[in-house]
Amino acid sequence: MTFNVIERASALEEQIIAWRRDFHKHPELGFQEFRTASVVARELNDMGIEVSTGVGKTGVVGIIGDADGGRVVGIRADMDALPILEANAVDYVSMHDGVMHACGHDAHTAILLGVARMLVEMPDRPKGQIRLLFQPCEETEGDDGYSGAWHMIKDGALDGVDRVIALHVASDMPAGKIAIRPGYISAAADNFFGTVIGRATHGAHPDQGVDPIFIAAQVINAIQGVVSRQRDPVHPAVVTIGRINGGTAENIIPDEVTMSGTIRSYDRKVREKLWADVERAFAVARAFGGDYRFELKKGCPSTHNDPKVAELIRDTTIELFGEDRLHERLPSLGGEDFSLMTEAAPGAMFMLGAKLDEINRPHHNPLFDLNEQSFKDGAALLAETTLRLLQGA
């Protein structure tokens, strides 16, 4: 079976690459993946797979097999692109100015289509059901504040799922290498929005007002002390201020200064403490005669790889490709809404190395691109892991 999976993935390599290039040329932002979803649905239909569209707004779910008497295994691929103007000079460059697949979701979608074809055509497939989860809007959230994974779960896409797996390409990892680890692999991603309130006056007479710019500087210092002085140092966390705005002219002290930032953490208790500590930092404003407003926008939780599923993916990697294909990679404090799916069912995500060349092509960058030769390996590993999960591993 192992040899057959590799052989089938290799036979589909050109098709997977063609799908990926088509998606790359036609990128769509979150909850706008209408063309992408229609292509996915059409391809699944052509394979004879049962398809549901409009799941989680613009998501697609394909179903292979029957859940009666067997496990249900979900495989997730995200479909959305980013608001970035592509800087690559390739035949498959984005046709939509200012929109680009700069995180590899085009590859994820194409690889899962390849996995679908492999599994639906497999005559000796174990009993059970495979749920193909083509998810919209991973990169951001809709107007209601929820991302695509939340909406798919709300629409029942993971109802009855026993295990869920996914891959994510990595443009900074050697092509074909696999990184998989148990435990936390990405962080909870929360945002905060704060306003330091003062009282406007002439810049020549600061004593006649309350300077929110001066106070904001004290608030920033207090925020920077949250991680370094109020967090248990054995638990990773980051608080970053990404935006600050205030003032209209050189000689006017304004009424207020606004700032916003992000809070990243793994542990739930640490996360909740950070929320309170960051708000308390804004309260410094009151010590200087000002005031503040504070809003916390909770994002997706941290992604936690189930130890047993992660071990299975590791063992399967070794059996398929050899131990030298494993790659050590530290957890990230980036966010990933696959975390919502691993809360709904035990699961794990592995990283697939896809470094193209020696040019720096980081994720969310106009030069982002991938080594397409790695896609067949990702497809083979997803398919084989799915088969073993169906068998009860």
Tab-separated table of C-alpha atoms in Angstrom:
chain	number	residue	atom	x	y	z
A	1	MET	CA	0.000	0.000	0.000
A	2	THR	CA	2.850	2.392	0.806
A	3	PHE	CA	4.421	1.952	-2.638
A	4	ASN	CA	1.052	2.372	-4.324
A	5	VAL	CA	0.401	5.668	-2.550
A	6	ILE	CA	3.730	7.102	-3.666
A	7	GLU	CA	3.208	5.772	-7.171
A	8	ARG	CA	-0.285	7.273	-7.412
A	9	ALA	CA	0.893	10.638	-6.109
A	10	SER	CA	3.741	10.711	-8.614
A	11	ALA	CA	1.350	9.896	-11.447
A	12	LEU	CA	-0.814	12.861	-10.426
A	13	GLU	CA	2.063	15.306	-10.027
A	14	GLU	CA	1.495	17.211	-13.267
A	15	GLN	CA	-2.218	17.516	-12.570
A	16	ILE	CA	-1.642	18.794	-9.020
A	17	ILE	CA	0.784	21.401	-10.334
A	18	ALA	CA	-1.682	22.423	-13.049
A	19	TRP	CA	-4.445	22.869	-10.473
A	20	ARG	CA	-2.143	24.910	-8.270
A	21	ARG	CA	-1.117	27.219	-11.112
A	22	ASP	CA	-4.739	27.752	-12.103
A	23	PHE	CA	-5.657	28.715	-8.535
A	24	HIS	CA	-2.574	30.923	-8.313
A	25	LYS	CA	-3.582	32.823	-11.447
A	26	HIS	CA	-7.082	33.389	-10.095
A	27	PRO	CA	-6.680	34.273	-6.391
A	28	GLU	CA	-9.692	35.241	-4.309
A	29	LEU	CA	-9.899	36.821	-0.877
A	30	GLY	CA	-11.661	35.291	2.120
A	31	PHE	CA	-15.364	34.519	1.632
A	32	GLN	CA	-14.953	35.554	-2.017
A	33	GLU	CA	-13.618	32.191	-3.236
A	34	PHE	CA	-16.457	31.730	-5.715
A	35	ARG	CA	-14.388	30.624	-8.707
A	36	THR	CA	-12.057	28.508	-6.590
A	37	ALA	CA	-14.985	26.756	-4.935
A	38	SER	CA	-16.672	26.132	-8.282
A	39	VAL	CA	-13.500	24.574	-9.724
A	40	VAL	CA	-13.096	22.392	-6.638
A	41	ALA	CA	-16.736	21.277	-6.776
A	42	ARG	CA	-16.499	20.533	-10.495
A	43	GLU	CA	-13.352	18.452	-10.099
A	44	LEU	CA	-14.815	16.495	-7.180
A	45	ASN	CA	-18.018	15.870	-9.118
A	46	ASP	CA	-15.993	14.608	-12.064
A	47	MET	CA	-14.336	12.123	-9.677
A	48	GLY	CA	-17.760	10.851	-8.631
A	49	ILE	CA	-17.470	12.326	-5.138
A	50	GLU	CA	-20.508	13.579	-3.237
A	51	VAL	CA	-20.205	17.369	-2.942
A	52	SER	CA	-21.777	20.059	-0.772
A	53	THR	CA	-21.168	23.710	-1.653
A	54	GLY	CA	-21.775	26.898	0.296
A	55	VAL	CA	-20.552	25.263	3.496
A	56	GLY	CA	-19.198	27.929	5.833
A	57	LYS	CA	-20.323	30.535	3.282
A	58	THR	CA	-18.010	29.659	0.368
A	59	GLY	CA	-16.532	26.340	1.448
A	60	VAL	CA	-16.821	22.954	-0.227
A	61	VAL	CA	-17.117	19.544	1.411
A	62	GLY	CA	-16.518	16.315	-0.474
A	63	ILE	CA	-17.467	12.941	0.996
A	64	ILE	CA	-15.848	9.623	0.122
A	65	GLY	CA	-17.233	6.450	1.667
A	66	ASP	CA	-19.794	5.645	4.315
A	67	ALA	CA	-19.495	6.545	7.991
A	68	ASP	CA	-21.490	3.521	9.151
A	69	GLY	CA	-19.266	1.107	11.010
A	70	GLY	CA	-16.053	3.029	10.460
A	71	ARG	CA	-14.133	6.131	11.336
A	72	VAL	CA	-14.678	9.551	9.835
A	73	VAL	CA	-11.446	11.333	8.919
A	74	GLY	CA	-11.377	14.962	7.816
A	75	ILE	CA	-8.669	16.509	5.636
A	76	ARG	CA	-8.595	20.288	5.509
A	77	ALA	CA	-7.257	22.675	2.853
A	78	ASP	CA	-7.746	26.444	2.950
A	79	MET	CA	-8.540	28.297	-0.289
A	80	ASP	CA	-8.232	32.072	0.267
A	81	ALA	CA	-5.572	34.484	-0.955
A	82	LEU	CA	-4.129	37.722	0.429
A	83	PRO	CA	-4.413	41.429	-0.513
A	84	ILE	CA	-0.849	41.588	-1.893
A	85	LEU	CA	0.441	42.750	-5.293
A	86	GLU	CA	2.525	39.899	-6.707
A	87	ALA	CA	6.110	40.686	-7.759
A	88	ASN	CA	6.971	37.374	-9.455
A	89	ALA	CA	7.553	37.068	-13.203
A	90	VAL	CA	6.092	33.613	-13.867
A	91	ASP	CA	3.600	32.188	-16.346
A	92	TYR	CA	1.095	31.632	-13.554
A	93	VAL	CA	1.353	35.110	-12.004
A	94	SER	CA	-1.831	36.480	-10.410
A	95	MET	CA	-4.261	37.972	-12.923
A	96	HIS	CA	-5.857	40.121	-10.198
A	97	ASP	CA	-3.814	43.160	-9.224
A	98	GLY	CA	-3.471	43.460	-5.485
A	99	VAL	CA	-4.581	39.888	-4.762
A	100	MET	CA	-2.119	37.020	-4.510
A	101	HIS	CA	-1.719	33.519	-3.150
A	102	ALA	CA	1.171	34.461	-0.867
A	103	CYS	CA	0.755	31.750	1.762
A	104	GLY	CA	0.372	28.550	-0.252
A	105	HIS	CA	-3.363	28.003	0.005
A	106	ASP	CA	-3.420	27.419	-3.754
A	107	ALA	CA	-1.048	24.501	-3.175
A	108	HIS	CA	-3.089	23.172	-0.248
A	109	THR	CA	-6.236	23.124	-2.388
A	110	ALA	CA	-4.505	21.459	-5.336
A	111	ILE	CA	-2.849	18.838	-3.142
A	112	LEU	CA	-6.159	17.927	-1.503
A	113	LEU	CA	-7.752	17.515	-4.926
A	114	GLY	CA	-4.935	15.092	-5.716
A	115	VAL	CA	-5.537	13.237	-2.463
A	116	ALA	CA	-9.236	13.041	-3.298
A	117	ARG	CA	-8.524	11.403	-6.640
A	118	MET	CA	-6.052	8.983	-5.104
A	119	LEU	CA	-8.451	7.857	-2.392
A	120	VAL	CA	-11.646	7.653	-4.436
A	121	GLU	CA	-9.923	5.459	-7.031
A	122	MET	CA	-8.320	3.149	-4.453
A	123	PRO	CA	-9.992	-0.283	-4.661
A	124	ASP	CA	-8.721	-1.525	-1.277
A	125	ARG	CA	-9.631	1.568	0.717
A	126	PRO	CA	-10.496	0.780	4.356
A	127	LYS	CA	-14.090	1.192	5.481
A	128	GLY	CA	-15.111	4.521	6.873
A	129	GLN	CA	-15.673	8.026	5.550
A	130	ILE	CA	-13.244	10.650	4.299
A	131	ARG	CA	-14.402	14.257	4.632
A	132	LEU	CA	-12.626	16.637	2.237
A	133	LEU	CA	-12.792	20.081	3.857
A	134	PHE	CA	-12.054	22.896	1.409
A	135	GLN	CA	-12.192	25.862	3.761
A	136	PRO	CA	-12.632	29.557	2.940
A	137	CYS	CA	-11.212	32.585	4.736
A	138	GLU	CA	-8.363	31.328	6.902
A	139	GLU	CA	-6.330	34.513	6.658
A	140	THR	CA	-8.888	36.887	8.115
A	141	GLU	CA	-12.437	37.088	9.413
A	142	GLY	CA	-15.790	38.067	8.022
A	143	ASP	CA	-17.862	41.049	9.080
A	144	ASP	CA	-19.186	38.961	11.966
A	145	GLY	CA	-15.682	38.464	13.369
A	146	TYR	CA	-15.406	34.755	12.546
A	147	SER	CA	-13.105	32.963	10.117
A	148	GLY	CA	-13.828	30.163	7.693
A	149	ALA	CA	-13.087	27.283	10.055
A	150	TRP	CA	-15.643	28.577	12.555
A	151	HIS	CA	-18.283	28.897	9.860
A	152	MET	CA	-17.602	25.412	8.484
A	153	ILE	CA	-17.900	23.912	11.956
A	154	LYS	CA	-21.094	25.889	12.517
A	155	ASP	CA	-22.498	24.437	9.290
A	156	GLY	CA	-21.769	20.904	10.468
A	157	ALA	CA	-18.724	20.118	8.325
A	158	LEU	CA	-16.992	18.395	11.253
A	159	ASP	CA	-20.046	16.708	12.760
A	160	GLY	CA	-19.098	13.114	13.481
A	161	VAL	CA	-15.452	13.564	12.456
A	162	ASP	CA	-13.153	11.361	14.552
A	163	ARG	CA	-9.799	12.749	13.381
A	164	VAL	CA	-8.773	15.752	11.291
A	165	ILE	CA	-5.463	16.406	9.547
A	166	ALA	CA	-3.914	19.072	7.331
A	167	LEU	CA	-0.652	20.196	5.822
A	168	HIS	CA	0.871	23.623	5.413
A	169	VAL	CA	3.591	24.384	2.897
A	170	ALA	CA	6.691	26.194	4.156
A	171	SER	CA	8.652	28.350	1.711
A	172	ASP	CA	11.628	28.510	4.074
A	173	MET	CA	11.995	24.744	4.568
A	174	PRO	CA	13.951	22.449	2.211
A	175	ALA	CA	11.690	20.974	-0.452
A	176	GLY	CA	10.247	17.610	0.475
A	177	LYS	CA	11.171	17.791	4.149
A	178	ILE	CA	8.417	17.117	6.688
A	179	ALA	CA	8.081	18.831	10.067
A	180	ILE	CA	5.663	17.360	12.590
A	181	ARG	CA	5.593	17.738	16.356
A	182	PRO	CA	3.098	17.064	19.143
A	183	GLY	CA	1.630	19.865	21.209
A	184	TYR	CA	1.385	23.535	20.335
A	185	ILE	CA	2.457	24.511	16.814
A	186	SER	CA	0.815	27.936	16.446
A	187	ALA	CA	-0.463	30.572	18.811
A	188	ALA	CA	-3.743	32.055	19.878
A	189	ALA	CA	-4.042	35.328	17.978
A	190	ASP	CA	-5.939	38.142	19.690
A	191	ASN	CA	-6.027	41.844	18.821
A	192	PHE	CA	-6.478	44.881	21.015
A	193	PHE	CA	-7.612	48.421	20.236
A	194	GLY	CA	-6.928	51.161	22.761
A	195	THR	CA	-7.444	54.918	23.015
A	196	VAL	CA	-5.503	57.170	25.353
A	197	ILE	CA	-7.731	60.132	26.209
A	198	GLY	CA	-6.320	63.540	27.068
A	199	ARG	CA	-7.446	67.139	26.601
A	200	ALA	CA	-6.411	69.231	23.632
A	201	THR	CA	-4.515	72.501	24.004
A	202	HIS	CA	-1.898	74.656	22.297
A	203	GLY	CA	1.506	73.051	22.008
A	204	ALA	CA	3.048	76.083	23.705
A	205	HIS	CA	0.915	75.607	26.814
A	206	PRO	CA	0.936	71.905	27.748
A	207	ASP	CA	-0.042	72.757	31.311
A	208	GLN	CA	-3.465	73.864	30.097
A	209	GLY	CA	-4.362	70.436	28.734
A	210	VAL	CA	-3.610	66.751	29.196
A	211	ASP	CA	-1.103	65.414	26.653
A	212	PRO	CA	-2.221	61.976	25.369
A	213	ILE	CA	0.966	61.597	23.314
A	214	PHE	CA	3.123	61.799	26.436
A	215	ILE	CA	0.721	59.473	28.248
A	216	ALA	CA	0.718	57.032	25.299
A	217	ALA	CA	4.496	56.750	25.669
A	218	GLN	CA	4.003	55.611	29.267
A	219	VAL	CA	1.291	53.169	28.188
A	220	ILE	CA	3.609	51.703	25.559
A	221	ASN	CA	6.306	51.175	28.189
A	222	ALA	CA	3.748	49.475	30.426
A	223	ILE	CA	2.615	47.210	27.576
A	224	GLN	CA	6.212	46.226	26.818
A	225	GLY	CA	6.553	45.218	30.462
A	226	VAL	CA	3.613	42.816	30.292
A	227	VAL	CA	5.588	39.987	28.681
A	228	SER	CA	8.938	40.712	30.314
A	229	ARG	CA	7.663	41.330	33.856
A	230	GLN	CA	4.185	39.840	34.319
A	231	ARG	CA	4.326	36.522	32.444
A	232	ASP	CA	5.794	33.245	33.610
A	233	PRO	CA	8.927	33.066	31.419
A	234	VAL	CA	8.464	29.353	30.682
A	235	HIS	CA	5.303	30.140	28.684
A	236	PRO	CA	5.955	31.867	25.327
A	237	ALA	CA	4.007	35.023	24.518
A	238	VAL	CA	4.282	38.148	22.397
A	239	VAL	CA	2.517	41.499	22.652
A	240	THR	CA	3.134	43.763	19.656
A	241	ILE	CA	1.849	47.268	19.027
A	242	GLY	CA	1.377	47.502	15.273
A	243	ARG	CA	-0.322	50.874	14.879
A	244	ILE	CA	-0.348	54.223	16.689
A	245	ASN	CA	-2.075	57.409	15.555
A	246	GLY	CA	-2.441	60.818	17.162
A	247	GLY	CA	-2.314	64.520	16.441
A	248	THR	CA	-3.106	66.814	13.537
A	249	ALA	CA	-0.443	69.529	13.657
A	250	GLU	CA	2.960	70.272	15.147
A	251	ASN	CA	1.698	72.872	17.603
A	252	ILE	CA	-1.479	71.192	18.820
A	253	ILE	CA	-1.706	68.724	21.665
A	254	PRO	CA	-4.562	66.414	20.591
A	255	ASP	CA	-7.488	65.045	22.519
A	256	GLU	CA	-6.525	61.408	22.055
A	257	VAL	CA	-4.096	58.842	20.696
A	258	THR	CA	-5.207	55.473	19.344
A	259	MET	CA	-3.152	52.325	19.105
A	260	SER	CA	-3.721	48.694	18.267
A	261	GLY	CA	-1.743	45.515	18.403
A	262	THR	CA	-1.721	41.759	18.712
A	263	ILE	CA	-1.414	39.350	21.640
A	264	ARG	CA	0.015	35.880	20.944
A	265	SER	CA	0.242	32.946	23.347
A	266	TYR	CA	-0.172	29.173	23.646
A	267	ASP	CA	-1.484	28.402	27.119
A	268	ARG	CA	-5.128	29.283	27.853
A	269	LYS	CA	-4.463	30.681	31.330
A	270	VAL	CA	-1.542	32.761	30.056
A	271	ARG	CA	-3.768	34.035	27.252
A	272	GLU	CA	-6.474	35.193	29.637
A	273	LYS	CA	-3.936	36.854	31.950
A	274	LEU	CA	-2.419	38.734	29.013
A	275	TRP	CA	-5.837	40.167	28.138
A	276	ALA	CA	-6.163	41.634	31.643
A	277	ASP	CA	-2.542	42.786	31.852
A	278	VAL	CA	-2.635	44.671	28.545
A	279	GLU	CA	-5.819	46.479	29.549
A	280	ARG	CA	-4.268	47.326	32.910
A	281	ALA	CA	-1.317	48.910	31.085
A	282	PHE	CA	-3.744	51.382	29.512
A	283	ALA	CA	-4.965	52.323	32.995
A	284	VAL	CA	-1.594	54.030	33.489
A	285	ALA	CA	-3.244	56.913	31.643
A	286	ARG	CA	-5.295	57.740	34.728
A	287	ALA	CA	-2.181	58.304	36.815
A	288	PHE	CA	-1.301	61.199	34.495
A	289	GLY	CA	-4.727	62.808	34.492
A	290	GLY	CA	-6.015	61.106	31.356
A	291	ASP	CA	-8.272	58.179	30.671
A	292	TYR	CA	-8.572	55.302	28.233
A	293	ARG	CA	-10.885	53.090	26.231
A	294	PHE	CA	-9.962	49.477	25.539
A	295	GLU	CA	-11.402	46.802	23.265
A	296	LEU	CA	-10.198	43.217	22.997
A	297	LYS	CA	-10.982	41.186	19.887
A	298	LYS	CA	-10.474	37.511	20.601
A	299	GLY	CA	-9.157	35.492	17.696
A	300	CYS	CA	-8.621	31.808	17.103
A	301	PRO	CA	-7.064	29.701	19.873
A	302	SER	CA	-3.647	28.084	19.665
A	303	THR	CA	-3.273	25.032	17.425
A	304	HIS	CA	-2.471	21.898	19.389
A	305	ASN	CA	-1.364	18.749	17.603
A	306	ASP	CA	-2.778	15.616	19.200
A	307	PRO	CA	0.270	13.574	20.290
A	308	LYS	CA	-1.032	10.282	18.856
A	309	VAL	CA	-1.946	11.776	15.477
A	310	ALA	CA	1.368	13.638	15.324
A	311	GLU	CA	3.248	10.425	16.113
A	312	LEU	CA	1.339	8.617	13.375
A	313	ILE	CA	2.297	11.281	10.832
A	314	ARG	CA	5.921	11.058	11.959
A	315	ASP	CA	5.990	7.261	11.711
A	316	THR	CA	4.263	7.366	8.322
A	317	THR	CA	6.814	9.886	7.040
A	318	ILE	CA	9.664	7.597	8.048
A	319	GLU	CA	8.046	4.561	6.432
A	320	LEU	CA	7.213	6.387	3.210
A	321	PHE	CA	10.334	8.483	2.691
A	322	GLY	CA	12.927	7.619	5.325
A	323	GLU	CA	13.919	9.265	8.591
A	324	ASP	CA	16.200	11.757	6.834
A	325	ARG	CA	13.123	13.514	5.434
A	326	LEU	CA	12.062	14.664	8.905
A	327	HIS	CA	12.865	18.283	9.716
A	328	GLU	CA	13.033	19.899	13.142
A	329	ARG	CA	10.963	23.078	13.262
A	330	LEU	CA	10.084	25.174	16.272
A	331	PRO	CA	6.479	26.141	16.999
A	332	SER	CA	5.314	29.480	15.641
A	333	LEU	CA	3.543	32.366	17.331
A	334	GLY	CA	1.639	32.919	14.105
A	335	GLY	CA	-2.080	32.192	14.093
A	336	GLU	CA	-3.931	29.398	12.295
A	337	ASP	CA	-7.665	28.741	12.487
A	338	PHE	CA	-7.120	25.009	11.966
A	339	SER	CA	-6.976	25.243	15.757
A	340	LEU	CA	-10.773	25.350	15.801
A	341	MET	CA	-10.911	22.058	13.941
A	342	THR	CA	-8.465	20.364	16.311
A	343	GLU	CA	-10.700	21.499	19.159
A	344	ALA	CA	-13.622	19.797	17.412
A	345	ALA	CA	-11.710	16.537	16.820
A	346	PRO	CA	-8.220	15.233	17.673
A	347	GLY	CA	-5.893	16.095	14.827
A	348	ALA	CA	-2.595	17.457	13.634
A	349	MET	CA	-1.023	19.618	10.948
A	350	PHE	CA	2.383	18.934	9.427
A	351	MET	CA	4.634	21.324	7.540
A	352	LEU	CA	5.723	20.452	4.002
A	353	GLY	CA	9.006	21.978	2.909
A	354	ALA	CA	8.708	23.775	-0.430
A	355	LYS	CA	11.676	26.161	-0.631
A	356	LEU	CA	12.046	27.197	-4.281
A	357	ASP	CA	15.496	28.785	-4.544
A	358	GLU	CA	17.954	30.962	-2.659
A	359	ILE	CA	15.799	34.077	-2.919
A	360	ASN	CA	14.061	35.027	0.306
A	361	ARG	CA	10.368	34.254	-0.358
A	362	PRO	CA	8.632	34.467	3.023
A	363	HIS	CA	4.940	33.909	3.492
A	364	HIS	CA	2.752	37.006	3.019
A	365	ASN	CA	5.387	38.558	0.737
A	366	PRO	CA	5.077	39.695	-2.931
A	367	LEU	CA	7.896	37.292	-3.909
A	368	PHE	CA	6.340	34.235	-2.253
A	369	ASP	CA	6.525	31.117	-4.418
A	370	LEU	CA	6.969	27.385	-3.957
A	371	ASN	CA	8.889	24.380	-5.199
A	372	GLU	CA	6.103	22.430	-6.849
A	373	GLN	CA	8.098	19.190	-6.826
A	374	SER	CA	7.231	18.769	-3.150
A	375	PHE	CA	3.470	18.630	-3.734
A	376	LYS	CA	3.358	14.933	-4.607
A	377	ASP	CA	5.074	14.108	-1.310
A	378	GLY	CA	2.461	16.094	0.624
A	379	ALA	CA	-0.311	14.306	-1.235
A	380	ALA	CA	1.193	10.878	-0.551
A	381	LEU	CA	1.628	11.601	3.162
A	382	LEU	CA	-1.898	12.971	3.569
A	383	ALA	CA	-3.379	9.987	1.743
A	384	GLU	CA	-1.400	7.339	3.629
A	385	THR	CA	-2.084	8.987	7.000
A	386	THR	CA	-5.789	9.058	6.173
A	387	LEU	CA	-5.787	5.364	5.325
A	388	ARG	CA	-4.070	4.494	8.614
A	389	LEU	CA	-6.489	6.651	10.571
A	390	LEU	CA	-9.411	4.873	8.896
A	391	GLN	CA	-7.860	1.591	10.002
A	392	GLY	CA	-7.914	2.778	13.604
A	393	ALA	CA	-4.344	4.004	14.057
